[in-house]
mmCIF file of C-alpha atoms in Angstrom:
data_model
loop_
_atom_site.group_PDB
_atom_site.id
_atom_site.type_symbol
_atom_site.label_atom_id
_atom_site.label_comp_id
_atom_site.label_asym_id
_atom_site.label_seq_id
_atom_site.Cartn_x
_atom_site.Cartn_y
_atom_site.Cartn_z
ATOM 1 C CA MET T 17 -48.928 23.447 87.250
ATOM 2 C CA THR T 18 -50.632 24.139 90.569
ATOM 3 C CA ASP T 19 -53.076 21.207 90.699
ATOM 4 C CA PRO T 20 -51.895 18.529 93.168
ATOM 5 C CA ASP T 21 -53.878 15.903 91.264
ATOM 6 C CA GLN T 22 -51.507 16.347 88.336
ATOM 7 C CA LEU T 23 -48.418 15.666 90.449
ATOM 8 C CA PRO T 24 -48.167 11.878 89.861
ATOM 9 C CA GLU T 25 -48.181 12.423 86.108
ATOM 10 C CA ALA T 26 -45.652 15.259 86.398
ATOM 11 C CA ARG T 27 -43.360 13.145 88.573
ATOM 12 C CA ALA T 28 -43.532 10.272 86.107
ATOM 13 C CA ALA T 29 -42.660 12.622 83.236
ATOM 14 C CA VAL T 30 -39.597 13.975 85.045
ATOM 15 C CA VAL T 31 -38.394 10.479 85.945
ATOM 16 C CA ASP T 32 -38.973 9.295 82.403
ATOM 17 C CA ARG T 33 -37.010 12.138 80.799
ATOM 18 C CA LEU T 34 -34.419 13.092 83.405
ATOM 19 C CA GLY T 35 -34.285 10.265 85.926
ATOM 20 C CA GLU T 36 -35.159 9.787 89.591
ATOM 21 C CA ALA T 37 -32.231 11.773 90.943
ATOM 22 C CA ALA T 38 -33.318 14.767 88.857
ATOM 23 C CA LEU T 39 -36.813 14.539 90.316
ATOM 24 C CA VAL T 40 -35.387 14.599 93.833
ATOM 25 C CA ASP T 41 -33.228 17.641 93.102
ATOM 26 C CA ALA T 42 -36.030 19.437 91.260
ATOM 27 C CA ALA T 43 -38.360 18.863 94.207
ATOM 28 C CA GLY T 44 -35.669 20.279 96.488
ATOM 29 C CA VAL T 45 -35.410 23.485 94.457
ATOM 30 C CA ILE T 46 -39.193 23.828 94.568
ATOM 31 C CA GLY T 47 -39.055 23.504 98.354
ATOM 32 C CA ALA T 48 -36.251 26.050 98.535
ATOM 33 C CA PHE T 49 -38.205 28.666 96.618
ATOM 34 C CA GLN T 50 -41.470 28.051 98.425
ATOM 35 C CA ARG T 51 -39.394 29.077 101.419
ATOM 36 C CA MET T 52 -37.441 31.887 99.740
ATOM 37 C CA ASN T 53 -40.554 33.594 98.331
ATOM 38 C CA ARG T 54 -42.290 33.599 101.693
ATOM 39 C CA LEU T 55 -39.220 34.749 103.531
ATOM 40 C CA ALA T 56 -38.761 37.702 101.171
ATOM 41 C CA ASP T 57 -42.382 38.767 101.284
ATOM 42 C CA ALA T 58 -43.026 38.183 105.000
ATOM 43 C CA THR T 59 -40.067 40.427 105.820
ATOM 44 C CA GLY T 60 -40.847 42.952 103.066
ATOM 45 C CA LEU T 61 -37.521 42.709 101.297
ATOM 46 C CA PRO T 62 -36.903 45.198 98.486
ATOM 47 C CA VAL T 63 -34.939 44.006 95.477
ATOM 48 C CA ASP T 64 -31.237 44.767 95.953
ATOM 49 C CA LYS T 65 -30.286 47.894 93.991
ATOM 50 C CA PRO T 66 -27.665 46.396 91.636
ATOM 51 C CA LEU T 67 -30.095 43.689 90.643
ATOM 52 C CA ALA T 68 -32.955 46.186 90.314
ATOM 53 C CA VAL T 69 -30.899 48.312 87.905
ATOM 54 C CA LEU T 70 -29.792 45.399 85.760
ATOM 55 C CA THR T 71 -33.249 43.885 85.549
ATOM 56 C CA ALA T 72 -34.954 47.238 84.943
ATOM 57 C CA GLY T 73 -37.624 46.815 82.320
ATOM 58 C CA LEU T 74 -37.747 43.057 82.710
ATOM 59 C CA ASP T 75 -40.374 43.465 85.405
ATOM 60 C CA ASP T 76 -42.612 45.297 82.932
ATOM 61 C CA GLU T 77 -41.949 42.769 80.176
ATOM 62 C CA LEU T 78 -42.841 39.924 82.521
ATOM 63 C CA GLY T 79 -45.847 41.767 83.897
ATOM 64 C CA ILE T 80 -44.717 41.336 87.480
ATOM 65 C CA GLN T 81 -44.981 45.030 88.410
ATOM 66 C CA GLY T 82 -48.627 44.190 89.002
ATOM 67 C CA PHE T 83 -47.731 41.763 91.766
ATOM 68 C CA TYR T 84 -48.888 42.990 95.152
ATOM 69 C CA THR T 85 -45.432 42.235 96.543
ATOM 70 C CA ALA T 86 -43.853 44.702 94.097
ATOM 71 C CA GLN T 87 -44.768 47.358 96.681
ATOM 72 C CA HIS T 88 -41.778 46.187 98.757
ATOM 73 C CA SER T 89 -39.427 47.617 96.126
ATOM 74 C CA LYS T 90 -39.384 51.267 95.056
ATOM 75 C CA ARG T 91 -39.768 51.699 91.311
ATOM 76 C CA LEU T 92 -36.570 53.086 89.882
ATOM 77 C CA PRO T 93 -36.572 56.498 88.130
ATOM 78 C CA TRP T 94 -37.121 56.395 84.380
ATOM 79 C CA VAL T 95 -33.511 57.365 83.616
ATOM 80 C CA VAL T 96 -32.084 54.600 85.774
ATOM 81 C CA ARG T 97 -34.424 52.060 84.230
ATOM 82 C CA LYS T 98 -33.345 53.094 80.732
ATOM 83 C CA LEU T 99 -29.736 52.863 81.774
ATOM 84 C CA GLY T 100 -30.347 49.406 83.190
ATOM 85 C CA GLN T 101 -31.981 48.260 79.959
ATOM 86 C CA MET T 102 -28.991 49.467 77.977
ATOM 87 C CA MET T 103 -26.630 47.615 80.266
ATOM 88 C CA ARG T 104 -28.581 44.374 80.235
ATOM 89 C CA PRO T 105 -26.553 42.691 77.462
ATOM 90 C CA PHE T 106 -23.560 43.117 79.717
ATOM 91 C CA GLY T 107 -25.484 41.948 82.771
ATOM 92 C CA SER T 108 -23.147 39.299 84.091
ATOM 93 C CA VAL T 109 -20.161 41.643 83.882
ATOM 94 C CA MET T 110 -22.090 44.595 85.317
ATOM 95 C CA MET T 111 -23.310 42.537 88.252
ATOM 96 C CA LYS T 112 -19.714 42.101 89.290
ATOM 97 C CA VAL T 113 -19.058 45.829 88.887
ATOM 98 C CA LEU T 114 -22.174 47.062 90.658
ATOM 99 C CA ALA T 115 -22.210 44.543 93.465
ATOM 100 C CA PRO T 116 -19.937 45.379 96.408
ATOM 101 C CA LYS T 117 -16.743 43.406 96.418
ATOM 102 C CA ASN T 118 -17.077 40.024 98.095
ATOM 103 C CA ASP T 119 -20.831 40.392 98.096
ATOM 104 C CA VAL T 120 -22.977 37.283 98.119
ATOM 105 C CA MET K 4 -49.093 18.546 119.927
ATOM 106 C CA ARG K 5 -48.608 15.881 117.342
ATOM 107 C CA ALA K 6 -44.995 14.991 117.814
ATOM 108 C CA GLU K 7 -42.870 11.906 117.851
ATOM 109 C CA ALA K 8 -39.326 11.043 118.793
ATOM 110 C CA ALA K 9 -36.644 12.543 116.582
ATOM 111 C CA PRO K 10 -36.518 10.348 113.492
ATOM 112 C CA SER K 11 -33.285 8.686 112.499
ATOM 113 C CA PHE K 12 -34.418 7.484 109.111
ATOM 114 C CA PHE K 13 -35.576 10.532 107.234
ATOM 115 C CA LEU K 14 -36.954 9.637 103.829
ATOM 116 C CA ASN K 15 -35.947 5.998 104.235
ATOM 117 C CA ASP K 16 -39.192 4.913 102.662
ATOM 118 C CA SER K 17 -38.622 7.080 99.629
ATOM 119 C CA PRO K 18 -38.870 5.262 96.313
ATOM 120 C CA TYR K 19 -36.379 7.803 94.981
ATOM 121 C CA PRO K 20 -32.638 8.121 95.681
ATOM 122 C CA ILE K 21 -32.159 10.938 98.196
ATOM 123 C CA ARG K 22 -28.677 12.402 98.519
ATOM 124 C CA GLU K 23 -27.102 11.772 101.903
ATOM 125 C CA GLY K 24 -26.404 15.493 102.256
ATOM 126 C CA VAL K 25 -30.131 16.208 102.105
ATOM 127 C CA LEU K 26 -30.856 13.586 104.736
ATOM 128 C CA GLU K 27 -28.186 14.971 107.039
ATOM 129 C CA ALA K 28 -29.430 18.530 106.639
ATOM 130 C CA TYR K 29 -33.028 17.607 107.420
ATOM 131 C CA ARG K 30 -32.046 15.561 110.460
ATOM 132 C CA GLU K 31 -29.969 18.456 111.734
ATOM 133 C CA LEU K 32 -32.787 20.944 111.179
ATOM 134 C CA TRP K 33 -35.314 18.791 113.017
ATOM 135 C CA GLN K 34 -32.940 18.514 115.914
ATOM 136 C CA ARG K 35 -32.364 22.284 115.941
ATOM 137 C CA PHE K 36 -36.110 22.951 115.791
ATOM 138 C CA SER K 37 -36.701 20.870 118.894
ATOM 139 C CA GLN K 38 -34.245 22.984 120.932
ATOM 140 C CA PRO K 39 -35.137 26.268 122.622
ATOM 141 C CA GLY K 40 -34.370 29.165 120.302
ATOM 142 C CA ASP K 41 -33.457 32.737 121.135
ATOM 143 C CA SER K 42 -37.029 33.927 121.623
ATOM 144 C CA TRP K 43 -39.270 30.834 121.560
ATOM 145 C CA SER K 44 -39.008 27.568 123.517
ATOM 146 C CA GLY K 45 -38.567 24.235 121.763
ATOM 147 C CA ALA K 46 -42.257 23.441 122.268
ATOM 148 C CA GLN K 47 -43.217 26.806 120.790
ATOM 149 C CA ARG K 48 -40.894 26.368 117.808
ATOM 150 C CA LEU K 49 -42.508 23.018 117.079
ATOM 151 C CA ALA K 50 -45.925 24.626 117.494
ATOM 152 C CA ILE K 51 -44.888 27.094 114.782
ATOM 153 C CA ALA K 52 -43.887 24.135 112.591
ATOM 154 C CA GLN K 53 -47.203 22.383 113.298
ATOM 155 C CA GLU K 54 -49.213 25.513 112.485
ATOM 156 C CA THR K 55 -47.247 25.788 109.243
ATOM 157 C CA ARG K 56 -48.579 22.343 108.355
ATOM 158 C CA ASP K 57 -52.111 22.915 109.631
ATOM 159 C CA ALA K 58 -52.491 26.164 107.686
ATOM 160 C CA ARG K 59 -52.863 24.264 104.418
ATOM 161 C CA ASN K 60 -56.174 22.820 105.582
ATOM 162 C CA CYS K 61 -57.439 25.888 107.409
ATOM 163 C CA ASP K 62 -61.028 26.756 106.482
ATOM 164 C CA LEU K 63 -60.653 30.410 107.440
ATOM 165 C CA CYS K 64 -57.533 30.758 105.269
ATOM 166 C CA ILE K 65 -59.327 29.205 102.303
ATOM 167 C CA ARG K 66 -62.217 31.634 102.648
ATOM 168 C CA ARG K 67 -59.907 34.560 103.324
ATOM 169 C CA LYS K 68 -57.965 33.918 100.164
ATOM 170 C CA GLN K 69 -61.172 34.293 98.161
ATOM 171 C CA GLN K 70 -61.700 37.797 99.544
ATOM 172 C CA LEU K 71 -60.713 40.870 97.582
ATOM 173 C CA SER K 72 -58.644 42.046 100.539
ATOM 174 C CA PRO K 73 -56.519 39.727 102.709
ATOM 175 C CA TYR K 74 -58.089 41.500 105.687
ATOM 176 C CA GLY K 75 -61.607 41.370 104.290
ATOM 177 C CA LEU K 76 -62.937 38.841 106.777
ATOM 178 C CA ASP K 77 -63.398 39.940 110.370
ATOM 179 C CA GLU K 78 -62.785 36.496 111.830
ATOM 180 C CA SER K 79 -60.057 34.936 113.925
ATOM 181 C CA HIS K 80 -58.536 31.484 113.948
ATOM 182 C CA VAL K 81 -59.886 29.069 116.526
ATOM 183 C CA LEU K 82 -56.776 28.126 118.440
ATOM 184 C CA THR K 83 -55.834 24.503 118.845
ATOM 185 C CA GLU K 84 -53.786 23.276 121.789
ATOM 186 C CA THR K 85 -50.734 23.838 119.617
ATOM 187 C CA GLY K 86 -51.816 27.332 118.674
ATOM 188 C CA GLU K 87 -52.338 28.259 122.326
ATOM 189 C CA LEU K 88 -48.599 27.814 122.850
ATOM 190 C CA ILE K 89 -47.746 30.706 120.538
ATOM 191 C CA GLY K 90 -50.879 32.841 120.589
ATOM 192 C CA ALA K 91 -53.489 34.026 118.122
ATOM 193 C CA THR K 92 -51.391 36.628 116.295
ATOM 194 C CA ALA K 93 -48.522 34.243 115.673
ATOM 195 C CA VAL K 94 -50.972 31.641 114.375
ATOM 196 C CA ASP K 95 -52.580 34.200 112.085
ATOM 197 C CA SER K 96 -49.199 35.369 110.759
ATOM 198 C CA ILE K 97 -48.005 31.825 110.071
ATOM 199 C CA HIS K 98 -51.218 30.951 108.249
ATOM 200 C CA ARG K 99 -50.928 34.057 106.090
ATOM 201 C CA ILE K 100 -47.311 33.263 105.234
ATOM 202 C CA VAL K 101 -48.227 29.726 104.182
ATOM 203 C CA THR K 102 -51.530 30.265 102.406
ATOM 204 C CA ASP K 103 -51.449 33.796 101.012
ATOM 205 C CA PRO K 104 -47.830 34.749 100.329
ATOM 206 C CA ALA K 105 -48.718 36.943 97.353
ATOM 207 C CA ARG K 106 -50.584 39.380 99.631
ATOM 208 C CA LEU K 107 -48.193 39.668 102.551
ATOM 209 C CA SER K 108 -47.717 43.249 103.679
ATOM 210 C CA ARG K 109 -46.298 45.400 106.440
ATOM 211 C CA ARG K 110 -49.572 45.015 108.305
ATOM 212 C CA MET K 111 -48.800 41.420 109.228
ATOM 213 C CA VAL K 112 -45.615 42.468 111.016
ATOM 214 C CA GLU K 113 -47.263 45.530 112.578
ATOM 215 C CA ASP K 114 -50.151 43.439 113.901
ATOM 216 C CA ALA K 115 -47.662 41.010 115.399
ATOM 217 C CA ARG K 116 -45.797 43.863 117.100
ATOM 218 C CA SER K 117 -49.038 45.381 118.375
ATOM 219 C CA SER K 118 -49.986 42.075 119.952
ATOM 220 C CA GLY K 119 -46.775 42.127 121.971
ATOM 221 C CA LEU K 120 -44.453 39.969 119.879
ATOM 222 C CA SER K 121 -40.882 41.236 119.735
ATOM 223 C CA ASP K 122 -39.048 41.665 116.451
ATOM 224 C CA GLU K 123 -36.887 38.722 117.495
ATOM 225 C CA GLN K 124 -39.968 36.534 117.981
ATOM 226 C CA ILE K 125 -41.373 37.616 114.637
ATOM 227 C CA VAL K 126 -38.150 36.849 112.788
ATOM 228 C CA GLU K 127 -37.635 33.493 114.500
ATOM 229 C CA MET K 128 -41.251 32.574 113.778
ATOM 230 C CA ILE K 129 -40.857 33.419 110.091
ATOM 231 C CA GLY K 130 -37.640 31.409 109.964
ATOM 232 C CA VAL K 131 -39.096 28.257 111.523
ATOM 233 C CA ALA K 132 -42.233 28.492 109.377
ATOM 234 C CA CYS K 133 -40.307 28.987 106.137
ATOM 235 C CA VAL K 134 -37.820 26.187 106.800
ATOM 236 C CA THR K 135 -40.607 23.782 107.790
ATOM 237 C CA MET K 136 -42.428 24.656 104.618
ATOM 238 C CA ALA K 137 -39.324 24.079 102.493
ATOM 239 C CA VAL K 138 -38.774 20.588 103.912
ATOM 240 C CA ASP K 139 -42.456 19.687 103.692
ATOM 241 C CA GLU K 140 -42.752 20.935 100.110
ATOM 242 C CA HIS K 141 -39.813 18.747 99.117
ATOM 243 C CA TYR K 142 -41.698 15.758 100.534
ATOM 244 C CA ARG K 143 -44.974 16.752 98.909
ATOM 245 C CA ALA K 144 -43.367 17.223 95.528
ATOM 246 C CA LEU K 145 -42.035 13.673 95.821
ATOM 247 C CA GLY K 146 -45.423 12.337 96.971
ATOM 248 C CA LEU K 147 -44.120 11.282 100.392
ATOM 249 C CA ASP K 148 -45.813 11.441 103.786
ATOM 250 C CA LEU K 149 -44.484 14.291 105.903
ATOM 251 C CA GLU K 150 -41.856 13.509 108.503
ATOM 252 C CA PRO K 151 -43.254 13.549 112.069
ATOM 253 C CA LEU K 152 -42.102 16.494 114.152
ATOM 254 C CA PRO K 153 -39.694 15.672 116.973
ATOM 255 C CA GLU K 154 -40.311 15.944 120.704
ATOM 256 C CA PRO K 155 -39.379 19.357 122.114
ATOM 257 C CA VAL K 156 -36.355 19.740 124.338
ATOM 258 C CA PRO K 157 -37.463 21.466 127.568
ATOM 259 C CA GLY K 158 -36.057 24.815 128.566
ATOM 260 C CA PRO K 159 -36.646 28.529 128.098
ATOM 261 C CA PRO K 160 -35.476 30.554 125.099
ATOM 262 C CA SER K 161 -31.989 31.984 125.449
ATOM 263 C CA GLY K 162 -33.154 35.603 125.252
ATOM 264 C CA ARG K 163 -30.006 36.401 123.282
ATOM 265 C CA ARG K 164 -30.299 39.693 121.374
ATOM 266 C CA LEU K 165 -28.030 41.556 119.008
ATOM 267 C CA SER K 166 -27.129 45.050 120.135
ATOM 268 C CA GLU K 167 -29.125 47.757 118.394
ATOM 269 C CA ASP K 168 -26.079 49.546 117.024
ATOM 270 C CA ARG K 169 -25.358 46.536 114.806
ATOM 271 C CA LEU K 170 -28.774 46.568 113.187
ATOM 272 C CA GLU K 171 -30.130 48.167 110.026
ATOM 273 C CA VAL K 172 -33.687 49.379 110.462
ATOM 274 C CA GLY K 173 -36.083 50.453 107.724
ATOM 275 C CA THR K 174 -34.830 48.478 104.747
ATOM 276 C CA ALA K 175 -37.264 45.645 105.448
ATOM 277 C CA TYR K 176 -40.222 45.258 107.813
ATOM 278 C CA VAL K 177 -37.890 43.788 110.419
ATOM 279 C CA PRO K 178 -34.434 44.913 111.581
ATOM 280 C CA MET K 179 -31.512 43.125 109.946
ATOM 281 C CA LEU K 180 -27.838 42.854 110.750
ATOM 282 C CA ALA K 181 -26.004 45.634 108.889
ATOM 283 C CA ARG K 182 -24.386 44.647 105.593
ATOM 284 C CA ASP K 183 -20.950 44.587 107.198
ATOM 285 C CA GLY K 184 -22.267 43.247 110.505
ATOM 286 C CA ALA K 185 -21.162 39.625 110.247
ATOM 287 C CA VAL K 186 -18.369 39.913 112.778
ATOM 288 C CA GLY K 187 -17.565 38.378 116.146
ATOM 289 C CA GLU K 188 -19.885 35.481 116.980
ATOM 290 C CA GLU K 189 -21.735 36.145 113.734
ATOM 291 C CA ALA K 190 -18.622 36.072 111.547
ATOM 292 C CA ASP K 191 -19.813 32.879 109.859
ATOM 293 C CA LEU K 192 -23.150 34.277 108.689
ATOM 294 C CA TRP K 193 -22.064 35.613 105.320
ATOM 295 C CA SER K 194 -19.823 32.593 104.839
ATOM 296 C CA GLY K 195 -16.688 34.674 105.238
ATOM 297 C CA ARG K 196 -17.756 37.456 102.853
ATOM 298 C CA ARG K 197 -17.786 41.094 103.948
ATOM 299 C CA THR K 198 -21.335 41.905 102.910
ATOM 300 C CA ALA K 199 -24.536 40.168 101.889
ATOM 301 C CA ILE K 200 -27.665 40.725 99.823
ATOM 302 C CA HIS K 201 -31.068 41.281 101.409
ATOM 303 C CA ILE K 202 -32.390 37.727 101.173
ATOM 304 C CA LEU K 203 -29.430 36.510 103.170
ATOM 305 C CA ARG K 204 -29.818 39.212 105.800
ATOM 306 C CA ALA K 205 -33.593 38.885 106.204
ATOM 307 C CA LEU K 206 -33.406 36.571 109.221
ATOM 308 C CA SER K 207 -30.102 37.846 110.589
ATOM 309 C CA LEU K 208 -31.736 39.390 113.661
ATOM 310 C CA ILE K 209 -31.784 35.768 114.833
ATOM 311 C CA PRO K 210 -28.418 34.440 113.668
ATOM 312 C CA ASP K 211 -29.381 30.813 114.284
ATOM 313 C CA ALA K 212 -32.416 31.243 112.033
ATOM 314 C CA LEU K 213 -30.076 32.283 109.251
ATOM 315 C CA ARG K 214 -27.834 29.312 110.022
ATOM 316 C CA ASP K 215 -30.885 27.022 109.669
ATOM 317 C CA LEU K 216 -31.519 28.581 106.313
ATOM 318 C CA THR K 217 -27.941 28.064 105.187
ATOM 319 C CA ILE K 218 -28.031 24.376 106.174
ATOM 320 C CA LEU K 219 -31.160 24.006 104.070
ATOM 321 C CA SER K 220 -30.057 26.079 101.087
ATOM 322 C CA ASN K 221 -26.756 24.256 100.766
ATOM 323 C CA GLU K 222 -28.624 21.038 99.979
ATOM 324 C CA GLN K 223 -31.895 22.109 98.401
ATOM 325 C CA TYR K 224 -30.460 24.867 96.233
ATOM 326 C CA LEU K 225 -26.907 26.196 96.301
ATOM 327 C CA THR K 226 -24.173 27.165 98.719
ATOM 328 C CA LEU K 227 -23.369 30.830 99.254
ATOM 329 C CA GLU K 228 -20.282 30.341 97.119
ATOM 330 C CA GLU K 229 -22.199 28.729 94.253
ATOM 331 C CA ALA K 230 -25.164 31.100 94.161
ATOM 332 C CA PRO K 231 -23.540 34.110 92.427
ATOM 333 C CA ALA K 232 -21.610 31.940 89.948
ATOM 334 C CA PHE K 233 -24.303 31.503 87.312
ATOM 335 C CA ALA K 234 -21.996 29.918 84.774
ATOM 336 C CA LEU K 235 -20.845 27.132 87.072
ATOM 337 C CA GLN K 236 -22.758 23.899 87.436
ATOM 338 C CA PRO K 237 -23.478 22.932 91.051
ATOM 339 C CA LYS K 238 -21.606 19.853 92.185
ATOM 340 C CA GLY K 239 -23.366 16.575 92.801
ATOM 341 C CA ARG K 240 -26.724 17.613 91.352
ATOM 342 C CA ALA K 241 -28.766 15.767 88.769
ATOM 343 C CA ILE K 242 -30.141 18.982 87.268
ATOM 344 C CA ASP K 243 -28.095 21.891 85.950
ATOM 345 C CA ARG K 244 -28.100 25.534 86.990
ATOM 346 C CA LEU K 245 -30.401 26.613 84.183
ATOM 347 C CA GLN K 246 -32.959 23.990 85.164
ATOM 348 C CA MET K 247 -32.706 25.086 88.783
ATOM 349 C CA GLU K 248 -33.342 28.706 87.876
ATOM 350 C CA LEU K 249 -36.278 27.779 85.651
ATOM 351 C CA LEU K 250 -37.870 25.936 88.547
ATOM 352 C CA ALA K 251 -37.145 28.857 90.878
ATOM 353 C CA THR K 252 -38.721 31.289 88.446
ATOM 354 C CA ARG K 253 -41.838 29.184 87.993
ATOM 355 C CA VAL K 254 -42.386 28.772 91.745
ATOM 356 C CA SER K 255 -41.832 32.504 92.257
ATOM 357 C CA GLN K 256 -44.317 33.307 89.514
ATOM 358 C CA VAL K 257 -46.974 31.062 91.056
ATOM 359 C CA ASN K 258 -46.375 32.724 94.429
ATOM 360 C CA GLU K 259 -46.362 36.163 92.753
ATOM 361 C CA CYS K 260 -43.101 36.980 94.469
ATOM 362 C CA PHE K 261 -41.595 40.161 93.001
ATOM 363 C CA TYR K 262 -38.291 39.759 94.834
#
């Protein structure tokens, strides 16, 4: 939903189903990512390599390679993408292996 | 500049229950914004915040967004009194960040450099704009009037700069502190960890800008400790991690953010 006129109805639906506190926290996450998206794209951040490997192929499935901001990240070689797709079922474990120790 | 005294009752009129941690974080951020930064004065930082707000109703930005190219219109913003404090290129950059995030490119940063802005000014500007937007969007999503901006604290920017040998150049459009660079006075930046991912390092050229971000993230989203632990539920939240990530994904999709 991107139409501000629909916001009152959307707020009421969240309060009705999840409660007022959930609405407040959901609105906070929306604020956080309005910020995070702009920060990443204003500074031209490429996707971190471990994440890029493990999500290889997902970008095509989601159709987000067509995003203009995809130019900030180099497309991985075919072999690496295939490897990433094979590793995806083990993603949470592989993230720990691929990410530098104590990384955040 | 439209500014009022620093508010002591953030979100007091909210019909919804706001966590005290959120209130404290926003109060602290407003106070930090009003102070001179490393490369902009307090008045200039608040001008950046004001331009972040004004961009949403900018006629040029609306028309520009309808163009095939984000640089398709050969027009400039008419500077307000607030805009005069930071200059035309800063105003243009802020408006692009707010209104056309899906088409941000290296050119925005290069234009800012060409106009005489330092990398430190560019990074601090992006930081203030993005944090202002995050707070304002929280209000808008709740249907609340925006909090007035505080009065600026007089004084020049500190001029503090990180030494070049600590910086990583070329990964992003702006220099960042090296992955293992959170040492000395910056030891707190990665929250005690040895290294950090790109999104955390993006503003690290201005360490206080990253600290602003951390204050905000801890309350709006997750702490640095919670973020990588996907299986754990964040403490004190009324929505769970899966719901948070669904919201994050939807916002990122609307903004066409590949990262």
